[in-house]
């Protein structure tokens, strides 16, 4: 995912960019409001999320947020030291999708980025959410939590089903490892990587389709529909 980081402090931006890059984000850094607005022109490549610091040198961050919202529906997370409730309400009323107060935990920030990016996915990008999802000979019935392969029921554990259902809702889309951990295990990424690998291996074995879940090295996993 491409992410626009609006931060006037180069040291803070460099440190945060390094963390975000390690978690699979492509970070574009804007040092002030004008650079941010220029990066968000309609003809530019789209961003998945904007991280907007409010203490900018050229414009008030709230003003920048209002301008961003007029030209794009890209999710905006305000990042600021202003912790009072009135400031948060003002930011949300201007169109911000979330509000993170400094100092923040990096894991929480990543979770919030994943959350707002999920909410921004167009309905047509989801594949039969809440119904049966089919790809090749595999059918995932989301309401009944039943999986069949060529008509035969496959017994999955709760987490195995949750993992498969997550990938199946957007076939072909790469889910970052930390995003999967956050959604399926409801925890942060640290120390849970081996658990994810074991569940992926188990799914491949039980579904008898090793190529169904593709490993995207250094990023995560995606579901690849079998060739007809």
mmCIF file with all atom_site columns, N, CA and C in Angstrom, residues 62-92:
data_model
loop_
_atom_site.group_PDB
_atom_site.id
_atom_site.type_symbol
_atom_site.label_atom_id
_atom_site.label_alt_id
_atom_site.label_comp_id
_atom_site.label_asym_id
_atom_site.label_entity_id
_atom_site.label_seq_id
_atom_site.pdbx_PDB_ins_code
_atom_site.Cartn_x
_atom_site.Cartn_y
_atom_site.Cartn_z
_atom_site.occupancy
_atom_site.B_iso_or_equiv
_atom_site.pdbx_formal_charge
_atom_site.auth_seq_id
_atom_site.auth_comp_id
_atom_site.auth_asym_id
_atom_site.auth_atom_id
_atom_site.pdbx_PDB_model_num
ATOM 1  N N  . UNK A 1 62 ? -5.446  21.167 10.503 1.00 0.00 ? 62 UNK A N  1
ATOM 2  C CA . UNK A 1 62 ? -6.889  21.023 10.326 1.00 0.00 ? 62 UNK A CA 1
ATOM 3  C C  . UNK A 1 62 ? -7.323  21.570 8.965  1.00 0.00 ? 62 UNK A C  1
ATOM 4  N N  . UNK A 1 63 ? -6.737  22.681 8.582  1.00 0.00 ? 63 UNK A N  1
ATOM 5  C CA . UNK A 1 63 ? -7.061  23.264 7.283  1.00 0.00 ? 63 UNK A CA 1
ATOM 6  C C  . UNK A 1 63 ? -6.658  22.328 6.158  1.00 0.00 ? 63 UNK A C  1
ATOM 7  N N  . UNK A 1 64 ? -5.483  21.715 6.298  1.00 0.00 ? 64 UNK A N  1
ATOM 8  C CA . UNK A 1 64 ? -5.012  20.767 5.287  1.00 0.00 ? 64 UNK A CA 1
ATOM 9  C C  . UNK A 1 64 ? -5.954  19.575 5.195  1.00 0.00 ? 64 UNK A C  1
ATOM 10 N N  . UNK A 1 65 ? -6.416  19.091 6.339  1.00 0.00 ? 65 UNK A N  1
ATOM 11 C CA . UNK A 1 65 ? -7.346  17.957 6.351  1.00 0.00 ? 65 UNK A CA 1
ATOM 12 C C  . UNK A 1 65 ? -8.622  18.299 5.589  1.00 0.00 ? 65 UNK A C  1
ATOM 13 N N  . UNK A 1 66 ? -9.153  19.501 5.826  1.00 0.00 ? 66 UNK A N  1
ATOM 14 C CA . UNK A 1 66 ? -10.360 19.916 5.119  1.00 0.00 ? 66 UNK A CA 1
ATOM 15 C C  . UNK A 1 66 ? -10.160 19.956 3.618  1.00 0.00 ? 66 UNK A C  1
ATOM 16 N N  . UNK A 1 67 ? -8.993  20.428 3.178  1.00 0.00 ? 67 UNK A N  1
ATOM 17 C CA . UNK A 1 67 ? -8.698  20.495 1.739  1.00 0.00 ? 67 UNK A CA 1
ATOM 18 C C  . UNK A 1 67 ? -8.538  19.100 1.151  1.00 0.00 ? 67 UNK A C  1
ATOM 19 N N  . UNK A 1 68 ? -7.883  18.210 1.920  1.00 0.00 ? 68 UNK A N  1
ATOM 20 C CA . UNK A 1 68 ? -7.717  16.836 1.446  1.00 0.00 ? 68 UNK A CA 1
ATOM 21 C C  . UNK A 1 68 ? -9.078  16.191 1.236  1.00 0.00 ? 68 UNK A C  1
ATOM 22 N N  . UNK A 1 69 ? -9.978  16.395 2.198  1.00 0.00 ? 69 UNK A N  1
ATOM 23 C CA . UNK A 1 69 ? -11.278 15.747 2.117  1.00 0.00 ? 69 UNK A CA 1
ATOM 24 C C  . UNK A 1 69 ? -12.110 16.264 0.948  1.00 0.00 ? 69 UNK A C  1
ATOM 25 N N  . UNK A 1 70 ? -11.867 17.505 0.508  1.00 0.00 ? 70 UNK A N  1
ATOM 26 C CA . UNK A 1 70 ? -12.612 18.059 -0.616 1.00 0.00 ? 70 UNK A CA 1
ATOM 27 C C  . UNK A 1 70 ? -12.168 17.463 -1.946 1.00 0.00 ? 70 UNK A C  1
ATOM 28 N N  . UNK A 1 71 ? -10.936 16.956 -1.996 1.00 0.00 ? 71 UNK A N  1
ATOM 29 C CA . UNK A 1 71 ? -10.434 16.465 -3.276 1.00 0.00 ? 71 UNK A CA 1
ATOM 30 C C  . UNK A 1 71 ? -10.291 14.949 -3.358 1.00 0.00 ? 71 UNK A C  1
ATOM 31 N N  . UNK A 1 72 ? -10.364 14.246 -2.229 1.00 0.00 ? 72 UNK A N  1
ATOM 32 C CA . UNK A 1 72 ? -10.201 12.794 -2.270 1.00 0.00 ? 72 UNK A CA 1
ATOM 33 C C  . UNK A 1 72 ? -10.876 12.150 -1.068 1.00 0.00 ? 72 UNK A C  1
ATOM 34 N N  . UNK A 1 73 ? -11.240 10.881 -1.228 1.00 0.00 ? 73 UNK A N  1
ATOM 35 C CA . UNK A 1 73 ? -11.834 10.124 -0.121 1.00 0.00 ? 73 UNK A CA 1
ATOM 36 C C  . UNK A 1 73 ? -10.793 9.267  0.597  1.00 0.00 ? 73 UNK A C  1
ATOM 37 N N  . UNK A 1 74 ? -9.506  9.476  0.266  1.00 0.00 ? 74 UNK A N  1
ATOM 38 C CA . UNK A 1 74 ? -8.425  8.719  0.909  1.00 0.00 ? 74 UNK A CA 1
ATOM 39 C C  . UNK A 1 74 ? -8.509  8.852  2.433  1.00 0.00 ? 74 UNK A C  1
ATOM 40 N N  . UNK A 1 75 ? -8.449  7.755  3.174  1.00 0.00 ? 75 UNK A N  1
ATOM 41 C CA . UNK A 1 75 ? -8.520  7.836  4.636  1.00 0.00 ? 75 UNK A CA 1
ATOM 42 C C  . UNK A 1 75 ? -7.400  8.714  5.206  1.00 0.00 ? 75 UNK A C  1
ATOM 43 N N  . UNK A 1 76 ? -7.735  9.528  6.193  1.00 0.00 ? 76 UNK A N  1
ATOM 44 C CA . UNK A 1 76 ? -6.777  10.415 6.848  1.00 0.00 ? 76 UNK A CA 1
ATOM 45 C C  . UNK A 1 76 ? -6.708  10.078 8.329  1.00 0.00 ? 76 UNK A C  1
ATOM 46 N N  . UNK A 1 77 ? -5.495  9.825  8.809  1.00 0.00 ? 77 UNK A N  1
ATOM 47 C CA . UNK A 1 77 ? -5.271  9.644  10.242 1.00 0.00 ? 77 UNK A CA 1
ATOM 48 C C  . UNK A 1 77 ? -4.477  10.845 10.730 1.00 0.00 ? 77 UNK A C  1
ATOM 49 N N  . UNK A 1 78 ? -5.055  11.621 11.632 1.00 0.00 ? 78 UNK A N  1
ATOM 50 C CA . UNK A 1 78 ? -4.348  12.759 12.218 1.00 0.00 ? 78 UNK A CA 1
ATOM 51 C C  . UNK A 1 78 ? -3.391  12.253 13.295 1.00 0.00 ? 78 UNK A C  1
ATOM 52 N N  . UNK A 1 79 ? -2.165  12.760 13.265 1.00 0.00 ? 79 UNK A N  1
ATOM 53 C CA . UNK A 1 79 ? -1.152  12.380 14.240 1.00 0.00 ? 79 UNK A CA 1
ATOM 54 C C  . UNK A 1 79 ? -0.682  13.660 14.922 1.00 0.00 ? 79 UNK A C  1
ATOM 55 N N  . UNK A 1 80 ? -0.926  13.777 16.226 1.00 0.00 ? 80 UNK A N  1
ATOM 56 C CA . UNK A 1 80 ? -0.674  15.061 16.886 1.00 0.00 ? 80 UNK A CA 1
ATOM 57 C C  . UNK A 1 80 ? -0.465  14.887 18.385 1.00 0.00 ? 80 UNK A C  1
ATOM 58 N N  . UNK A 1 81 ? 0.105   15.911 18.988 1.00 0.00 ? 81 UNK A N  1
ATOM 59 C CA . UNK A 1 81 ? 0.270   15.926 20.442 1.00 0.00 ? 81 UNK A CA 1
ATOM 60 C C  . UNK A 1 81 ? -0.953  16.515 21.136 1.00 0.00 ? 81 UNK A C  1
ATOM 61 N N  . UNK A 1 82 ? -1.911  17.032 20.373 1.00 0.00 ? 82 UNK A N  1
ATOM 62 C CA . UNK A 1 82 ? -3.109  17.636 20.944 1.00 0.00 ? 82 UNK A CA 1
ATOM 63 C C  . UNK A 1 82 ? -4.059  16.540 21.399 1.00 0.00 ? 82 UNK A C  1
ATOM 64 N N  . UNK A 1 83 ? -4.105  16.321 22.707 1.00 0.00 ? 83 UNK A N  1
ATOM 65 C CA . UNK A 1 83 ? -4.849  15.176 23.232 1.00 0.00 ? 83 UNK A CA 1
ATOM 66 C C  . UNK A 1 83 ? -6.240  15.514 23.735 1.00 0.00 ? 83 UNK A C  1
ATOM 67 N N  . UNK A 1 84 ? -6.611  16.814 23.773 1.00 0.00 ? 84 UNK A N  1
ATOM 68 C CA . UNK A 1 84 ? -7.905  17.168 24.355 1.00 0.00 ? 84 UNK A CA 1
ATOM 69 C C  . UNK A 1 84 ? -9.054  16.724 23.453 1.00 0.00 ? 84 UNK A C  1
ATOM 70 N N  . UNK A 1 85 ? -10.173 16.470 24.081 1.00 0.00 ? 85 UNK A N  1
ATOM 71 C CA . UNK A 1 85 ? -11.338 15.931 23.368 1.00 0.00 ? 85 UNK A CA 1
ATOM 72 C C  . UNK A 1 85 ? -11.821 16.900 22.302 1.00 0.00 ? 85 UNK A C  1
ATOM 73 N N  . UNK A 1 86 ? -11.804 18.200 22.585 1.00 0.00 ? 86 UNK A N  1
ATOM 74 C CA . UNK A 1 86 ? -12.294 19.181 21.615 1.00 0.00 ? 86 UNK A CA 1
ATOM 75 C C  . UNK A 1 86 ? -11.485 19.118 20.313 1.00 0.00 ? 86 UNK A C  1
ATOM 76 N N  . UNK A 1 87 ? -10.171 18.961 20.430 1.00 0.00 ? 87 UNK A N  1
ATOM 77 C CA . UNK A 1 87 ? -9.322  18.875 19.234 1.00 0.00 ? 87 UNK A CA 1
ATOM 78 C C  . UNK A 1 87 ? -9.650  17.622 18.431 1.00 0.00 ? 87 UNK A C  1
ATOM 79 N N  . UNK A 1 88 ? -9.867  16.514 19.127 1.00 0.00 ? 88 UNK A N  1
ATOM 80 C CA . UNK A 1 88 ? -10.205 15.273 18.422 1.00 0.00 ? 88 UNK A CA 1
ATOM 81 C C  . UNK A 1 88 ? -11.532 15.407 17.688 1.00 0.00 ? 88 UNK A C  1
ATOM 82 N N  . UNK A 1 89 ? -12.518 15.961 18.362 1.00 0.00 ? 89 UNK A N  1
ATOM 83 C CA . UNK A 1 89 ? -13.833 16.129 17.732 1.00 0.00 ? 89 UNK A CA 1
ATOM 84 C C  . UNK A 1 89 ? -13.723 17.036 16.514 1.00 0.00 ? 89 UNK A C  1
ATOM 85 N N  . UNK A 1 90 ? -12.953 18.113 16.643 1.00 0.00 ? 90 UNK A N  1
ATOM 86 C CA . UNK A 1 90 ? -12.787 19.041 15.524 1.00 0.00 ? 90 UNK A CA 1
ATOM 87 C C  . UNK A 1 90 ? -12.161 18.336 14.319 1.00 0.00 ? 90 UNK A C  1
ATOM 88 N N  . UNK A 1 91 ? -11.138 17.531 14.572 1.00 0.00 ? 91 UNK A N  1
ATOM 89 C CA . UNK A 1 91 ? -10.488 16.809 13.479 1.00 0.00 ? 91 UNK A CA 1
ATOM 90 C C  . UNK A 1 91 ? -11.410 15.816 12.809 1.00 0.00 ? 91 UNK A C  1
ATOM 91 N N  . UNK A 1 92 ? -12.173 15.076 13.595 1.00 0.00 ? 92 UNK A N  1
ATOM 92 C CA . UNK A 1 92 ? -13.101 14.099 13.024 1.00 0.00 ? 92 UNK A CA 1
ATOM 93 C C  . UNK A 1 92 ? -14.222 14.789 12.248 1.00 0.00 ? 92 UNK A C  1
#
